[in-house]
Structure formats: structure tokens, C-alpha cells
């Protein structure tokens, strides 16, 4: 198994280029199933999750071809199999996003319940509520969902929680439905807007993406389209926090500053100099961070996907900070690992109280999930001595070449095969 070995004492300096967003690319791959024509995705980082999504759509009969360095083509002219491979659906929750396009395109799907993961039970009740409202007949048994719909019909659907996945799944299903679908209390994440832009280029009629009310007018069919996903705001935010925590001076290039407003605001509260340019953000820090408090919320609130990374910075701030996680019920697993590095953190319900210390101490730690792994990498950069992170396959699901990008910024980090 591979590990990351990080030697302390580095101050990150230089420019880092941010890749396209995993959480935008995955729903766009699913949306490509809505057309029988060729769709092209450019600048795709070859992440583990992208490979899994490619295997999922191939298992139902679509073609998924890599060409060029970072481009992929998806041709879903024939969707011959209504049952995507069980193991793949269980492996990656985002693969459940094929359900809406399949219901809309071929009218039937038999798919494994996606199951929970490290950070929570991850229910799909809101996805199913939307499909049922649009006329799908849904039955659940033996760990599978079976759904049929001769033709979905437009409906008004209220989401009890602004779920990103449910908003995406229902929006995709509504594109080929009969009539108009309105999603109320919809998620407003930038990835929703990006997906709506791709669907509109395919000929879909969508209004309101990025607000809490999205209207989709069903059309007969959709054409193929080409797309380059938005920059990964979570990768960008991760590098911003790493620069701040190590007292560095980093230009985080190829990002949309608007998408990173919550992270920028919090770093400024910590005394970090943050300068926004058109497609880049510069983070300059003396390394002495003030404490701050965060509370994760749906967009445009502070992103839950940045909570663990921010906690690593709080561990070396001068004072006590509080991090409250409101989106997922079990997203504090990085805390036990940070404690192995000397962090002083107390958990009280959904809040963690972090007493900042001068330095953390390097240790052997384990990545428990994708963003926890990123947080431990930041902590390793700020710790005394060596830090060894195992189970880094979690990190490689969502960060392409993380150690290479950090080494370019001056970090003493290497990937070692056990
Ligand atoms: C997406 O997951 C992201 N994944 C997650 O990023 C991100 O943390 C999350 O949105 C929130 O921003 C992708 O886009 C592939 P949700 P998703 O549905 O769609 C509850 C990462 O690190 N809920 O918005 O699964 C659910 O329990 C990953 O890149 C229901 O109750 O998130 C949770 O508490 C991790 N019923 C909350 O909503 C449902 O039917 C947010 O979930 C669906 C969700």
C-alpha cells in the first residue's frame, strides 16, 4: 500500500495550478447518458473516481473512451443494460447519479442502494422522492432499488434538505420528462450551475440553477456537447489553507474566487493576507494565525468539504477555535489522527473545540476519508519531524498529483510504496 512521507519545516512558496472539479465532472459524465450522441469532456483529471464513473456507464452499455491527454468521449447510443454493476455502485456514492438519466432515457433501472460511507449514512430518500413525484414506480428490496417509468412527467418537488446529489439527479431526470419540473429548496453549489450549463448546451431548458428554485422544461431529446468543468474549489481551498498554515506565499491559479468566498473570509479572519485576481487567489501568511470559528453549511456557506482542512490550520493558530459540522453526522474522524500529532481537540456534539499549539509533532497517521487525508497532509507540513500517512487511496480519489504539486511549492513530501 502506498503512503505519503512528509518532512516538516517547509514554507510553501510559488504557484499551483488547480484541476477541474471532481464534483462537477462526475455528474456531467452521468448527464452524458441523456443523449445518444457523442459528448466530449476536456481537461479531466484522471482521478480514481473518474475511472470508476467510466466503468459504471460502460456497465450499462455506454462507451467511455480516453483520448488525448486529459479528454474523454462518452457515447451512450445504446444503453443495453438497466443494471449498473453492483460493486461499482457500492464503491462510489456518486455513481448513483446515473439513476436519473437512466430513468429518463430508458425508463427503467435496477441499482444497488449506494450504502453509507465513512462520513455518514448518506441516505437517498430525496432522490427517490423526486423520481416518485415524477411518476416513477419504485420498489426497494434485497439491497436494490428497482424503478420504472414509461415517461416521467414534470412535477414540483420540495427538497427537505438542499442536497447536491438529489438536485443533480432530479434535474437530469427532468430534462426529458413531459412538462415542467420545479425543484424547490434546491442546492446552489457551483457544481449545480456547471451541470446546468452542460445540460443547456445539450439542448435542455433550465432556469434558476445556482438559486434555491430551479425550473426544467422537458424536451424530446438532447444532442451531444463538449464541456470543460469548473475549477475544483475544494482543491483550491485546500492549497489556500496549506499556504496559510505553513506561513507561505502561494498563488493558487485557475480558480474562480467567487466560489472560494467562505474560505477567503475565514483566512482573513485568521490574519492571512488574501488577494483575489480574476482567475487566481494569492495567499500570504506570516505563519502566526488567529483563531476563528467555522460552521459548515450548504453553499454559499462554509463548505463541509473544507472543514477538516481548516481544522488542521486551527490546530496551529494562536488561541481556541470552534468547528461545527452541520452537513454530515460523522465528519470528525480526522480528529483522532490529528490528536496523534499532538493536537488539542475536544468534541462536543457536532462541534469541535480546538486549542491551537505552537507546532504539531510528526506521527504515523491514517487517512480515514478523502478530505481527512488532505487535512493530515496539511498537518504534516506544519509538524515537527516526519509524518507518515497511510491509506492514501482516499486522497487519490479527489486530488490529482497532490504530492507533486506540494513538492513544486517547496514541500519535502514523497509517495512511498510499502
Ligand atoms: C456532494 O455529496 C459531494 N459529492 C460531497 O463531496 C459534498 O460533501 C456534499 O455534496 C455536500 O456538499 C459529490 O458531489 C460527488 P448531499 P452528496 O446530498 O450529493 C443529506 C467530497 O469530499 N441527504 O448534499 O452526497 C445527507 O445525509 C464529497 O468531495 C439526505 O438526507 O451530498 C447529508 O447530511 C464528500 N437525503 C446532506 O444531505 C438525500 O436523499 C448533504 O448530502 C440526500 C442527502
Coordinates of N, CA, C and O and ligand atoms in Angstrom, one line a residue, residues 22-23 26 93-94 119 121-127 161-166 168 189 304-305 327-329 331 370-371, ligand 1:
X22 N -13.7 17.5 -9.5 CA -14.2 16.1 -9.5 C -15.7 16.2 -9.3 O -16.5 15.5 -10.0
X23 N -16.2 17.0 -8.4 CA -17.6 17.0 -8.1 C -18.5 17.7 -9.1 O -19.7 17.8 -9.0
X26 N -18.1 14.4 -12.3 CA -18.9 13.1 -12.1 C -20.4 13.3 -12.5 O -20.9 12.4 -13.3
X93 N -20.3 6.5 -4.1 CA -21.7 7.0 -4.0 C -22.1 7.9 -5.2 O -23.3 7.8 -5.6
X94 N -21.2 8.6 -5.8 CA -21.6 9.5 -6.9 C -22.2 8.7 -8.1 O -22.9 9.2 -8.9
X119 N -18.2 9.1 6.3 CA -18.7 10.4 6.9 C -20.2 10.4 7.3 O -20.6 11.4 7.8
X121 N -24.4 8.2 6.9 CA -25.3 7.2 6.3 C -25.6 7.5 4.9 O -25.9 6.6 4.1
X122 N -25.5 8.8 4.5 CA -25.7 9.2 3.1 C -27.0 8.7 2.5 O -27.0 7.9 1.5
X123 N -28.2 9.0 3.1 CA -29.4 8.5 2.5 C -29.7 9.0 1.1 O -29.1 10.0 0.7
X124 N -30.7 8.4 0.4 CA -31.0 8.8 -0.9 C -32.5 9.1 -1.0 O -33.1 9.1 -2.1
X125 N -33.2 9.3 0.1 CA -34.6 9.4 0.2 C -35.1 10.6 -0.7 O -36.1 10.6 -1.3
X126 N -34.3 11.7 -0.7 CA -34.7 12.9 -1.5 C -34.6 12.6 -3.0 O -35.5 13.1 -3.8
X127 N -33.6 11.8 -3.4 CA -33.6 11.5 -4.8 C -34.8 10.7 -5.2 O -35.5 11.0 -6.2
X161 N -33.9 19.0 2.4 CA -32.5 19.5 2.6 C -32.0 19.8 1.2 O -32.2 19.1 0.3
X162 N -31.2 20.9 1.1 CA -30.7 21.3 -0.3 C -29.6 20.3 -0.7 O -28.4 20.7 -0.8
X163 N -30.0 19.1 -0.9 CA -29.0 18.0 -1.3 C -28.4 18.3 -2.7 O -29.1 18.4 -3.6
X164 N -27.1 18.2 -2.7 CA -26.4 18.4 -4.0 C -26.8 17.3 -5.0 O -27.3 17.5 -6.1
X165 N -26.6 16.1 -4.5 CA -26.9 14.9 -5.4 C -28.3 14.8 -5.8 O -28.6 14.5 -7.0
X166 N -29.2 15.0 -4.9 CA -30.6 14.9 -5.2 C -31.0 16.0 -6.3 O -31.7 15.8 -7.2
X168 N -29.1 17.4 -8.5 CA -28.4 17.0 -9.8 C -29.2 15.8 -10.4 O -29.6 15.9 -11.6
X189 N -24.9 25.0 -5.1 CA -23.4 24.8 -5.3 C -23.0 25.2 -6.8 O -23.8 24.9 -7.7
X304 N -18.6 22.0 3.8 CA -18.3 20.8 4.7 C -17.0 20.1 4.2 O -16.2 19.6 5.0
X305 N -16.7 20.2 2.9 CA -15.5 19.6 2.3 C -14.3 20.3 2.6 O -13.2 19.8 2.3
X327 N -23.5 19.4 8.2 CA -24.0 18.8 7.0 C -24.0 17.2 7.1 O -24.9 16.6 6.8
X328 N -22.8 16.7 7.6 CA -22.7 15.2 7.8 C -22.6 14.9 9.3 O -22.1 15.7 10.0
X329 N -23.1 13.7 9.6 CA -23.2 13.4 11.0 C -21.9 12.7 11.6 O -21.7 12.5 12.7
X331 N -18.3 13.5 10.5 CA -17.2 14.0 9.7 C -16.1 14.6 10.6 O -15.5 15.6 10.3
X370 N -11.5 11.1 2.2 CA -10.8 11.9 1.2 C -10.3 13.3 1.8 O -9.1 13.6 1.8
X371 N -11.2 14.0 2.5 CA -10.8 15.3 3.0 C -10.0 15.2 4.3 O -9.2 16.1 4.6
Ligands
LIG1 C1 -21.9 16.0 -2.6 O1 -22.3 14.8 -2.0 C2 -20.4 15.9 -2.8 N1 -20.0 14.8 -3.6 C3 -19.7 15.8 -1.4 O2 -18.3 15.9 -1.6 C4 -20.1 17.0 -0.5 O3 -19.6 16.9 0.8 C5 -21.7 17.1 -0.5 O4 -22.2 17.2 -1.8 C6 -22.2 18.3 0.3 O5 -21.6 19.5 -0.3 C7 -20.1 14.9 -4.9 O6 -20.6 15.9 -5.5 C8 -19.7 13.7 -5.7 P1 -25.7 15.9 -0.3 P2 -23.8 14.4 -1.8 O7 -26.7 15.0 -0.9 O8 -24.6 14.9 -3.1 C9 -28.4 14.5 3.3 C10 -16.1 15.2 -1.3 O9 -15.4 15.1 -0.3 N2 -29.3 13.8 2.3 O10 -25.7 17.3 -0.5 O11 -23.9 13.0 -1.4 C11 -27.1 13.8 3.6 O12 -27.3 12.8 4.6 C12 -17.5 14.7 -1.2 O13 -15.8 15.6 -2.5 C13 -30.5 13.3 2.7 O14 -30.9 13.4 3.9 O15 -24.3 15.3 -0.6 C14 -26.2 14.8 4.1 O16 -26.4 15.0 5.5 C15 -17.9 14.2 0.2 N3 -31.2 12.6 1.8 C16 -26.7 16.1 3.4 O17 -28.0 15.8 2.8 C17 -30.8 12.5 0.5 O18 -31.6 11.9 -0.3 C18 -25.8 16.5 2.2 O19 -25.8 15.5 1.3 C19 -29.6 13.1 0.1 C20 -28.8 13.7 1.1

